Short mmCIF file of C-alpha atoms in Angstrom, two decimals:
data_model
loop_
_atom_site.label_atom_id
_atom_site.label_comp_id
_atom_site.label_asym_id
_atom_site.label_seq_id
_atom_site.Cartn_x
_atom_site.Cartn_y
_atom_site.Cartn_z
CA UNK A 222 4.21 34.19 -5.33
CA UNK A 223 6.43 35.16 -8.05
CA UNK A 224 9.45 32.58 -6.89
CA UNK A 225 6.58 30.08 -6.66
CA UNK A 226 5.17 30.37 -10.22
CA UNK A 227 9.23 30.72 -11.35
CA UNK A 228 9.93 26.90 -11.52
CA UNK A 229 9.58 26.15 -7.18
CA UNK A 230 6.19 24.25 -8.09
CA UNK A 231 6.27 20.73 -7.83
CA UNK A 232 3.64 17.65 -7.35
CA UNK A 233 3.20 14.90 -4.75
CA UNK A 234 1.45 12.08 -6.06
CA UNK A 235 -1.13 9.99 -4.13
CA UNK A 236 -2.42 6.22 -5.50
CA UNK A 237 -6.22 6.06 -5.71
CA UNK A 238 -7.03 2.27 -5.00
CA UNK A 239 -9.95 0.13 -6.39
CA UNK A 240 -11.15 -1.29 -3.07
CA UNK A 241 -12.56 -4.55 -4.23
CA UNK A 242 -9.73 -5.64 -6.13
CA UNK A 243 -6.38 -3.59 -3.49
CA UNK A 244 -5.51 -2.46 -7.05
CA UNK A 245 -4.11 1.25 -8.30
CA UNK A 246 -6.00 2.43 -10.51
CA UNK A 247 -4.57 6.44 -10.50
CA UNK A 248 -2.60 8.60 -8.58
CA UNK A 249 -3.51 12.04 -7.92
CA UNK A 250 -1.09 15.02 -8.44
CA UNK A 251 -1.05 17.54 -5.48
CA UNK A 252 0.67 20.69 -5.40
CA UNK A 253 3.79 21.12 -3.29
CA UNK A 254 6.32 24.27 -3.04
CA UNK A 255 9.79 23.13 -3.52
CA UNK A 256 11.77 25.23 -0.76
CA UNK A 257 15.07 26.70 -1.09
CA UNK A 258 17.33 28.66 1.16
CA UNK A 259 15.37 32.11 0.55
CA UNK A 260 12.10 31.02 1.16
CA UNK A 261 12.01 27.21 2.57
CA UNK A 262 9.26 24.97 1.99
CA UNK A 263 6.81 25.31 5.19
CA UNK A 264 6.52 28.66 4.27
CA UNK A 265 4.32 28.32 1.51
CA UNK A 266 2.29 24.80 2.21
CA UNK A 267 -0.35 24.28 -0.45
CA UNK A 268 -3.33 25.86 1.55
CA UNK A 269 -1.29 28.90 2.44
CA UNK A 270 -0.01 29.02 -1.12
CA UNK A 271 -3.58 28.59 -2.44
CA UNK A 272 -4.79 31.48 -0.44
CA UNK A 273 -1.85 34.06 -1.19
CA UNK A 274 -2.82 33.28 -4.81
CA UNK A 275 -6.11 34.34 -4.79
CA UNK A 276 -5.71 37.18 -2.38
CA UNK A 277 -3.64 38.60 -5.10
CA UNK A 278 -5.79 37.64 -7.81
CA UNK A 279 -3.24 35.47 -9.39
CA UNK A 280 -5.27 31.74 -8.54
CA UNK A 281 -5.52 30.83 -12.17
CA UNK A 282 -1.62 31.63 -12.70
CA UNK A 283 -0.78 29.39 -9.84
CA UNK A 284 -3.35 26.60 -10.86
CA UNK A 285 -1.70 26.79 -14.45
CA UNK A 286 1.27 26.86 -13.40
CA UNK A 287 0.55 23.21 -10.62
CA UNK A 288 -1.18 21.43 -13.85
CA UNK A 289 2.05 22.32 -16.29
CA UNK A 290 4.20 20.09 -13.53
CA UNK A 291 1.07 18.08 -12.74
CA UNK A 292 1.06 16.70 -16.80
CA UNK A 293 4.84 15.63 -16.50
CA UNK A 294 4.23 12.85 -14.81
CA UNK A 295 2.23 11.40 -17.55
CA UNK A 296 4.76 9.04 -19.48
CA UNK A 297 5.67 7.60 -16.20
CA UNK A 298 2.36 6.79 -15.17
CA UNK A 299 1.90 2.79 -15.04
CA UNK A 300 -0.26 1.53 -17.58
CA UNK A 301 -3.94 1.13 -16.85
CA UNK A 302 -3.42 4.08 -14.47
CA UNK A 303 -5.34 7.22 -14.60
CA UNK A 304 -4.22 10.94 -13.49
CA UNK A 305 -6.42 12.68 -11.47
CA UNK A 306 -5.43 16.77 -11.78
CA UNK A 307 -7.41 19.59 -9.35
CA UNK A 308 -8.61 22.40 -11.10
CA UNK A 309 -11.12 24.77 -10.01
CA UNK A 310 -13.80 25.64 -13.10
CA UNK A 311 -12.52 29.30 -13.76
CA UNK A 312 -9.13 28.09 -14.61
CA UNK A 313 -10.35 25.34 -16.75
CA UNK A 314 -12.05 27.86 -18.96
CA UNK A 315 -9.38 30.21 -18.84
CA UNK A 316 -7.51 30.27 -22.33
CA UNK A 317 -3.99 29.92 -20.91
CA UNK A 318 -5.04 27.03 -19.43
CA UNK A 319 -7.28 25.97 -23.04
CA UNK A 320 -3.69 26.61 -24.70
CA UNK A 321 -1.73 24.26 -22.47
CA UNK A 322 -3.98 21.02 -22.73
CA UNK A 323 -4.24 21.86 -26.55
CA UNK A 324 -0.59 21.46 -26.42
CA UNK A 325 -0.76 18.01 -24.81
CA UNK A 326 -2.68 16.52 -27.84
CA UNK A 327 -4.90 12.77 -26.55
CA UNK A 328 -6.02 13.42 -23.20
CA UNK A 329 -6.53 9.79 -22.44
CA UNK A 330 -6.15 8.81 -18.50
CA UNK A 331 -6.33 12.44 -17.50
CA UNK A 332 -9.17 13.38 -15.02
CA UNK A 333 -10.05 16.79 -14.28
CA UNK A 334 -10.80 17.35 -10.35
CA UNK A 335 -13.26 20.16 -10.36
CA UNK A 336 -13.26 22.24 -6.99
CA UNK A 337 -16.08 25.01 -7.54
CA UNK A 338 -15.08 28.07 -6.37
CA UNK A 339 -17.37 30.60 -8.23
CA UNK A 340 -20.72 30.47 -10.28
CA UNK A 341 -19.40 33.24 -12.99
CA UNK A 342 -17.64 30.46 -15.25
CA UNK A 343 -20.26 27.71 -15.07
CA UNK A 344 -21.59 29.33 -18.74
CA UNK A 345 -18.67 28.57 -20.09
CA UNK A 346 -18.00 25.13 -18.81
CA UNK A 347 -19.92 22.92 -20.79
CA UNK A 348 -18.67 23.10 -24.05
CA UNK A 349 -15.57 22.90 -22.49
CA UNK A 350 -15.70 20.01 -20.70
CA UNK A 351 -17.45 18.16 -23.81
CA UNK A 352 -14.07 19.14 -25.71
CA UNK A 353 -11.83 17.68 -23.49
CA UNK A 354 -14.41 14.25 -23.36
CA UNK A 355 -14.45 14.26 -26.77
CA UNK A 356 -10.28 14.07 -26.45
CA UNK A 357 -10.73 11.14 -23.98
CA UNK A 358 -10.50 12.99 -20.65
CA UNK A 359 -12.81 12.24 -17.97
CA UNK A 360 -14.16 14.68 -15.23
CA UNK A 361 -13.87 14.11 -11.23
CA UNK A 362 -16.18 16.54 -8.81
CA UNK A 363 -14.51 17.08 -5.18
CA UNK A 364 -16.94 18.98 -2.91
CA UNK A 365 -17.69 18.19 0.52
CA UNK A 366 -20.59 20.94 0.79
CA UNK A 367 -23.74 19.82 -1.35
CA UNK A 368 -24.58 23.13 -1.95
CA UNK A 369 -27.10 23.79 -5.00
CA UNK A 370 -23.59 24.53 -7.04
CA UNK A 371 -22.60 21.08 -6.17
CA UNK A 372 -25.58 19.51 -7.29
CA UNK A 373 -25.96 21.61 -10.34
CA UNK A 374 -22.17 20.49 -11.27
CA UNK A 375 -23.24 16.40 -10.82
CA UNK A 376 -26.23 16.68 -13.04
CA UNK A 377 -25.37 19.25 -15.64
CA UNK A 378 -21.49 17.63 -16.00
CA UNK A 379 -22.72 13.89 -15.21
CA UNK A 380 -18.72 13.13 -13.72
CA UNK A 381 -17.29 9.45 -13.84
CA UNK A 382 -16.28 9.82 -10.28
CA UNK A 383 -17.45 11.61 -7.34
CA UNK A 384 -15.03 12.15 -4.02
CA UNK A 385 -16.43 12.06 -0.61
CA UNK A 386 -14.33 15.07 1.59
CA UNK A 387 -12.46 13.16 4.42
CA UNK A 388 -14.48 14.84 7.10
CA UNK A 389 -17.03 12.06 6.59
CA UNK A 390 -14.33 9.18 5.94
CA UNK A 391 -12.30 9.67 9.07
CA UNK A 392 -14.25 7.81 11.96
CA UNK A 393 -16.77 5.93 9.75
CA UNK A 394 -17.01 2.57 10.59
CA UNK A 395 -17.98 4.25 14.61
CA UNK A 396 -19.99 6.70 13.38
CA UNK A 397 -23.76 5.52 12.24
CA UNK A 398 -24.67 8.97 10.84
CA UNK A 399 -21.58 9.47 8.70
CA UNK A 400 -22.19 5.41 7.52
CA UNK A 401 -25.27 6.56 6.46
CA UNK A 402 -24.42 9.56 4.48
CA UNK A 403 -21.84 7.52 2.55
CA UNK A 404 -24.29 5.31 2.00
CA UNK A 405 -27.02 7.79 0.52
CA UNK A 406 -23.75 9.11 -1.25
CA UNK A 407 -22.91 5.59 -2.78
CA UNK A 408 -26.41 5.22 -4.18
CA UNK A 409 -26.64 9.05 -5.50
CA UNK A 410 -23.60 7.63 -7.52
CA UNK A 411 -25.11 4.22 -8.90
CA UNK A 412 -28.23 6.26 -10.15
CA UNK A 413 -25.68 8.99 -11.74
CA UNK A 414 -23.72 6.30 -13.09
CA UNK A 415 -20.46 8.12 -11.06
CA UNK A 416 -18.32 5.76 -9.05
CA UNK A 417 -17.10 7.02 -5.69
CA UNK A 418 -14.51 7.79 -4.50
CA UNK A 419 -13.30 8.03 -0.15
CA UNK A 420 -11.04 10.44 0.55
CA UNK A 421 -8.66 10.34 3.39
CA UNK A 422 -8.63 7.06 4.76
CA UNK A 423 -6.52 6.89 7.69
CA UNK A 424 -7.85 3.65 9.60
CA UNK A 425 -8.29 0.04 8.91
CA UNK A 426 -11.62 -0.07 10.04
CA UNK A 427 -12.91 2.84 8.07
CA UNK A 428 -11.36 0.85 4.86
CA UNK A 429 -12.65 -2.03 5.81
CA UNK A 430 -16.55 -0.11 6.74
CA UNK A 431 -16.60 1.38 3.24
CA UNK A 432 -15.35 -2.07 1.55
CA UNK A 433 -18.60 -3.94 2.86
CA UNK A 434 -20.55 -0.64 1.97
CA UNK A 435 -19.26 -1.30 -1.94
CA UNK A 436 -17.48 2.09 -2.18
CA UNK A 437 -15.83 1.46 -5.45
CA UNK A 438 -12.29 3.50 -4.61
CA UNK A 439 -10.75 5.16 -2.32
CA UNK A 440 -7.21 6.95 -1.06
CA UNK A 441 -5.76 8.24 2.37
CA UNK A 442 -2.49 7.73 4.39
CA UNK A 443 -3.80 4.24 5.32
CA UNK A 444 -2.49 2.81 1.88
CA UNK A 445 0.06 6.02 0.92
CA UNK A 446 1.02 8.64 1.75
CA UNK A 447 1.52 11.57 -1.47
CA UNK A 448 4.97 10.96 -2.95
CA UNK A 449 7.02 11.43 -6.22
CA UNK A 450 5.48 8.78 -8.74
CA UNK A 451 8.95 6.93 -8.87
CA UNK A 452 8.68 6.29 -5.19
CA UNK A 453 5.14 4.33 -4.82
CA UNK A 454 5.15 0.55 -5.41
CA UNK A 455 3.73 -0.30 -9.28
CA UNK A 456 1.76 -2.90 -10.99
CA UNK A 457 0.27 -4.98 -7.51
CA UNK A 458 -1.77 -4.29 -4.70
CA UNK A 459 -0.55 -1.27 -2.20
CA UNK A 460 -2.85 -3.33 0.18
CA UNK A 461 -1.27 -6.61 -0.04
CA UNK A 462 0.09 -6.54 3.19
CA UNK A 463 -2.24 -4.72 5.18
CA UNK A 464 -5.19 -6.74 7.08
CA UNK A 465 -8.07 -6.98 6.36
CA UNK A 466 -10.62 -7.65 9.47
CA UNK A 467 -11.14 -11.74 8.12
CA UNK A 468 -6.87 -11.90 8.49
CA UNK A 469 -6.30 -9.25 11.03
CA UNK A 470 -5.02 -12.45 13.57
CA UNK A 471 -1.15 -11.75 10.92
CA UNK A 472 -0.56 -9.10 12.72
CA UNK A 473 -0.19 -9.47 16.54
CA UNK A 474 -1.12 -6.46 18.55
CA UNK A 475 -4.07 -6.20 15.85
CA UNK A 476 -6.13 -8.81 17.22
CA UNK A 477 -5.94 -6.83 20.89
CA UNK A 478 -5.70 -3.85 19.87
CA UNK A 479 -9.50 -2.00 21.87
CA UNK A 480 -10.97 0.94 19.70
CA UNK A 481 -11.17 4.03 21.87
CA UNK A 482 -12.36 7.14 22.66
CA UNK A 483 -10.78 9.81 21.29
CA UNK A 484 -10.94 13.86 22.17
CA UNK A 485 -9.05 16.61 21.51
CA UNK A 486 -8.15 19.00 24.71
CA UNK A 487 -10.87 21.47 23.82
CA UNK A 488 -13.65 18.49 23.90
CA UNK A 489 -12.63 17.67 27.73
CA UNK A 490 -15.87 19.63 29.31
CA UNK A 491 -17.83 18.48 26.79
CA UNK A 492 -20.85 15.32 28.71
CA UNK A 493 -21.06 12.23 27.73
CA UNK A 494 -24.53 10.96 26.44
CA UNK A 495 -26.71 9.07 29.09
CA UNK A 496 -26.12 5.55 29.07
CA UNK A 497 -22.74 5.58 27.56
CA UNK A 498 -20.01 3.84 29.29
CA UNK A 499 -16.72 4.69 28.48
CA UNK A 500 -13.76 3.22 30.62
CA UNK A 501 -10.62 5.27 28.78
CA UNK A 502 -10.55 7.72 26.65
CA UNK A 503 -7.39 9.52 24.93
CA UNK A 504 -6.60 13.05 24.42
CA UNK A 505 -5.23 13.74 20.37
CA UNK A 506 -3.15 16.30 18.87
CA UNK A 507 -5.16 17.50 15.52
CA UNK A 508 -2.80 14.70 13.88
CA UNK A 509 -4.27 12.21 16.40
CA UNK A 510 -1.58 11.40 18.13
CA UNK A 511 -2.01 10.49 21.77
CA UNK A 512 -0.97 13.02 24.34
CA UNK A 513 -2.64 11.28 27.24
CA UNK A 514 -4.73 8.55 28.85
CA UNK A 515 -7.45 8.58 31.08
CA UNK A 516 -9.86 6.57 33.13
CA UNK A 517 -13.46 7.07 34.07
CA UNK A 518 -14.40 5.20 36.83
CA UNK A 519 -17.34 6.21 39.48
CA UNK A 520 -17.96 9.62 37.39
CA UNK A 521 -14.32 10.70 38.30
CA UNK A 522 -11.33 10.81 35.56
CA UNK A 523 -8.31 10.08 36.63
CA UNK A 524 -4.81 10.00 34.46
CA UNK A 525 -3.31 7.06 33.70
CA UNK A 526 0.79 6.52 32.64
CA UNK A 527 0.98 7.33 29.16
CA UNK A 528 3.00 4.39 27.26
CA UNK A 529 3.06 3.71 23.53
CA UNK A 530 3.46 0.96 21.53
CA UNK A 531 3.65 0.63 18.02
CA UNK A 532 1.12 -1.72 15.13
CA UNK A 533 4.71 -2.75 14.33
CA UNK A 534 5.60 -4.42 17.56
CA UNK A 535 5.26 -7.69 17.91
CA UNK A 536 3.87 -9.33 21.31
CA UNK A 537 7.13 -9.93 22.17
CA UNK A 538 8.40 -6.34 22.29
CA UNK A 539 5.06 -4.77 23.79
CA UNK A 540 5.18 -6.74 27.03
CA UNK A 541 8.73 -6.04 27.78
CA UNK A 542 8.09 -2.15 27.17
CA UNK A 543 4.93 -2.88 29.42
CA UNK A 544 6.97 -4.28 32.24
CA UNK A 545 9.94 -2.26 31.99
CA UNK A 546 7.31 0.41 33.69
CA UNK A 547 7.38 1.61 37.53
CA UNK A 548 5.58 -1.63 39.42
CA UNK A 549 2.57 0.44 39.80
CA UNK A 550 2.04 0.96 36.28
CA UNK A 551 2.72 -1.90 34.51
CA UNK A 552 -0.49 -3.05 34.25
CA UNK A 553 -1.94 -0.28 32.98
CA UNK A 554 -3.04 0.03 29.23
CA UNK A 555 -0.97 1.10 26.79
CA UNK A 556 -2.10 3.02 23.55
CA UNK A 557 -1.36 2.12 20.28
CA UNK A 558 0.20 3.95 17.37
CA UNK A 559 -0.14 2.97 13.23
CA UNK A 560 3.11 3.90 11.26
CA UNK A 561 2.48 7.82 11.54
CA UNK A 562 1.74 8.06 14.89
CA UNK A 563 -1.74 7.88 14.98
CA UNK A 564 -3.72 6.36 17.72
CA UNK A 565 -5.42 3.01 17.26
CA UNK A 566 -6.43 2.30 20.34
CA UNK A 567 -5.44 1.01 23.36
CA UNK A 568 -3.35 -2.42 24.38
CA UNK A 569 -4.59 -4.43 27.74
CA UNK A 570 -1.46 -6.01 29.63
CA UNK A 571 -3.80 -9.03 30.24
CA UNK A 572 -5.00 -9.47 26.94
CA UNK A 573 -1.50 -9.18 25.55
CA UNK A 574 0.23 -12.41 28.48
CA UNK A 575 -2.81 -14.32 27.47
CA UNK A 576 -1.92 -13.63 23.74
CA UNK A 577 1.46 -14.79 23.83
CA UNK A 578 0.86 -17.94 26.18
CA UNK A 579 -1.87 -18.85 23.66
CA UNK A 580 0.81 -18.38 20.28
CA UNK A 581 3.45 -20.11 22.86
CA UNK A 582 0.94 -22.76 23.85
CA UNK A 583 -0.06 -23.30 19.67
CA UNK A 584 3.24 -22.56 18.61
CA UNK A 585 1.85 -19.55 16.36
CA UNK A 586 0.34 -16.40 16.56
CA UNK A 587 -3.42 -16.22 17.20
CA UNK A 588 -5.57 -15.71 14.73
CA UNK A 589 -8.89 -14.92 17.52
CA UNK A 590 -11.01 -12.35 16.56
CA UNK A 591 -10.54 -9.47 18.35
CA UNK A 592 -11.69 -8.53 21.83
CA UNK A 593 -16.04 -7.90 22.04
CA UNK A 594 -17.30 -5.23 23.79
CA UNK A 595 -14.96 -2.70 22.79
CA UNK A 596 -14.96 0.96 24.30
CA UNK A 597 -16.36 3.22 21.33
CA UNK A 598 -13.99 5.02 18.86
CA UNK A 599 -14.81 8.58 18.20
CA UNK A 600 -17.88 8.99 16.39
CA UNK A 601 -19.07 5.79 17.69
CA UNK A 602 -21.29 7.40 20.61
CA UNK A 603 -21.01 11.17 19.87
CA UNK A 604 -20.12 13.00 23.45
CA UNK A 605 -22.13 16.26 22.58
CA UNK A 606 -26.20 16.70 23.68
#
């Protein structure tokens, strides 16, 4: 812990996105280890780092110590850009901490992430929070709980913004409960007067789910990835090129591209629901990324060849990698991977020929909506009783 709080703290910076307008409107700072020979960076990721911290009772040191390298980054900030800091409530009381934002003079564009952690320094927190308004800093709340302390932060601190915890993002636009509890979420916001904010947005449907839902923001690996500030794309949309569901026909495999079922290897015993018919399903690492394929057919499962293809492939490319297979695989489905390796979903062999002889046939790529009758993403049809 020492080596961490001597100068090996740095910050990754992730845009925040008005939805509506595929705009950046802040970037939030998130506390990385910089590794060296002695003690390399893995070693101490931020959760691990987090908890060594407050095992030794030395949490507010280390927070201190994240939002000194955090507040460097403010000068390079573009304008119109806001920077979104996490802070838990006992270090933003804490006087070292009251010294350090003293020090920084106008707090304008800052926003202090609270993460509640303990109900000792909520006494305290008012008048401090009303100093730092009154020095034009605004106040986030992250919690994915709800508990009474969550509640009691949203109406005694009224927050501008309000993050949803990307447990309920991730699998959204399949999942009807978690659409509703965004939606409850959304209007809990309008009548606080907080905007929202989506957290962890992985998937072009989920964007595109929370878009018609009127979530004002939101951030996730689906528009960036954390970075250093100098590295992320300034001034227009980080969303530009990515599809929306009206345009998705710009990108080939997107228009074929099937949702599908998705289970981790510890969900394999788990029954379907009665009445739900599911044709493949694929088994994901925790990062999602596909480590097989299978087929239910007459209430037997049955592996099928696993072969990948990439978002970034173009027709073209998939159906040679489809038929460069063993003859009695080639017309099996193939499962599809965004940039990071995540599955998408899967890719039919006959929906891909009839693709390309209809963009040979029109002399451009299609532009169809994609394929009805889709087999359910996760989330979609839940597979527990």
């Amino acid at each position: 812990m020492a080596r961490a709080l001597d100068g090996h703290l740095t910050a990754a910076y992730q845009p925040i996105v008005d939805l509506g307008r595929r705009r950046v409107v802040g970037y939030e700072a998130l506390l990385r280890y910089r590794g060296d020979h002695a003690i390399p960076a893995p070693v101490f990721a931020p959760a691990r780092l987090l908890a060594s911290a407050e095992r030794i009772g030395q949490t507010v040191e280390l927070e201190e110590a994240a939002l000194r390298e955090a507040l460097r980054a403010r000068d390079e900030l573009p304008c119109d850009t806001s920077l979104f800091v996490n802070i838990s409530v006992s270090a933003l009381v804490d006087q070292r901490v009251t010294d350090l934002l003293r020090a920084q003079g106008a707090l304008d564009g800052l926003v202090f992430e609270l993460h509640h952690r303990d109900t000792e320094s909520l006494k305290d927190l008012g008048a401090s929070i009303a100093a730092l308004r009154d020095r034009g800093a605004a106040v986030a709340i992250a919690d994915s709980t709800m508990q009474p302390e969550t509640l009691e932060l949203l109406l005694r601190l009224g927050p501008r913004y309000f993050k949803i915890d990307q447990r309920l993002i991730a699998g959204v636009s399949g999942s009807r409960s978690k659409l509703a509890v965004v939606d409850s979420l959304r209007h809990l916001g309008e009548a606080l007067d907080m905007s929202v904010v989506a957290q962890g947005i992985e998937h072009l449907a989920d964007l595109n789910s929370l878009d018609r839902l009127g979530i004002a923001f939101g951030q996730g690996f689906l528009i960036a990835r954390p970075a250093a500030l100098g590295d992320h794309p300034t001034g227009l949309s980080l969303l530009e090129a990515k599809p929306t569901m009206a345009d998705a026909g710009r990108q080939e495999l997107a228009v074929i591209v099937e949702p599908v079922c998705e289970l981790t290897e510890s969900e394999l015993d788990t029954p379907l629901l009665p009445g739900v018919d599911i044709e493949f399903e694929v088994i994901v690492s925790e990062l999602r990324e596909p480590l097989a394929l299978l087929r239910r057919r007459d209430h037997r499962v049955a592996n099928v060849a696993l072969t990948i293809v990439s978002e970034s492939h173009s027709a073209r490319q998939a159906i040679k990698i489809a038929l460069g297979r063993h003859p009695d695989a080639r017309f099996e489905p193939m499962v599809c991977v965004d940039q990071f390796g995540a599955c998408t979903g899967v890719v039919r062999v006959d929906r891909l020929i009839d693709l390309l002889l209809t963009s040979t046939s029109s002399g451009h790529a299609v532009t169809a909506a994609g394929p009805k009758g889709h087999s359910p993403r996760r989330g979609y049809h839940s597979r527990r009783h």
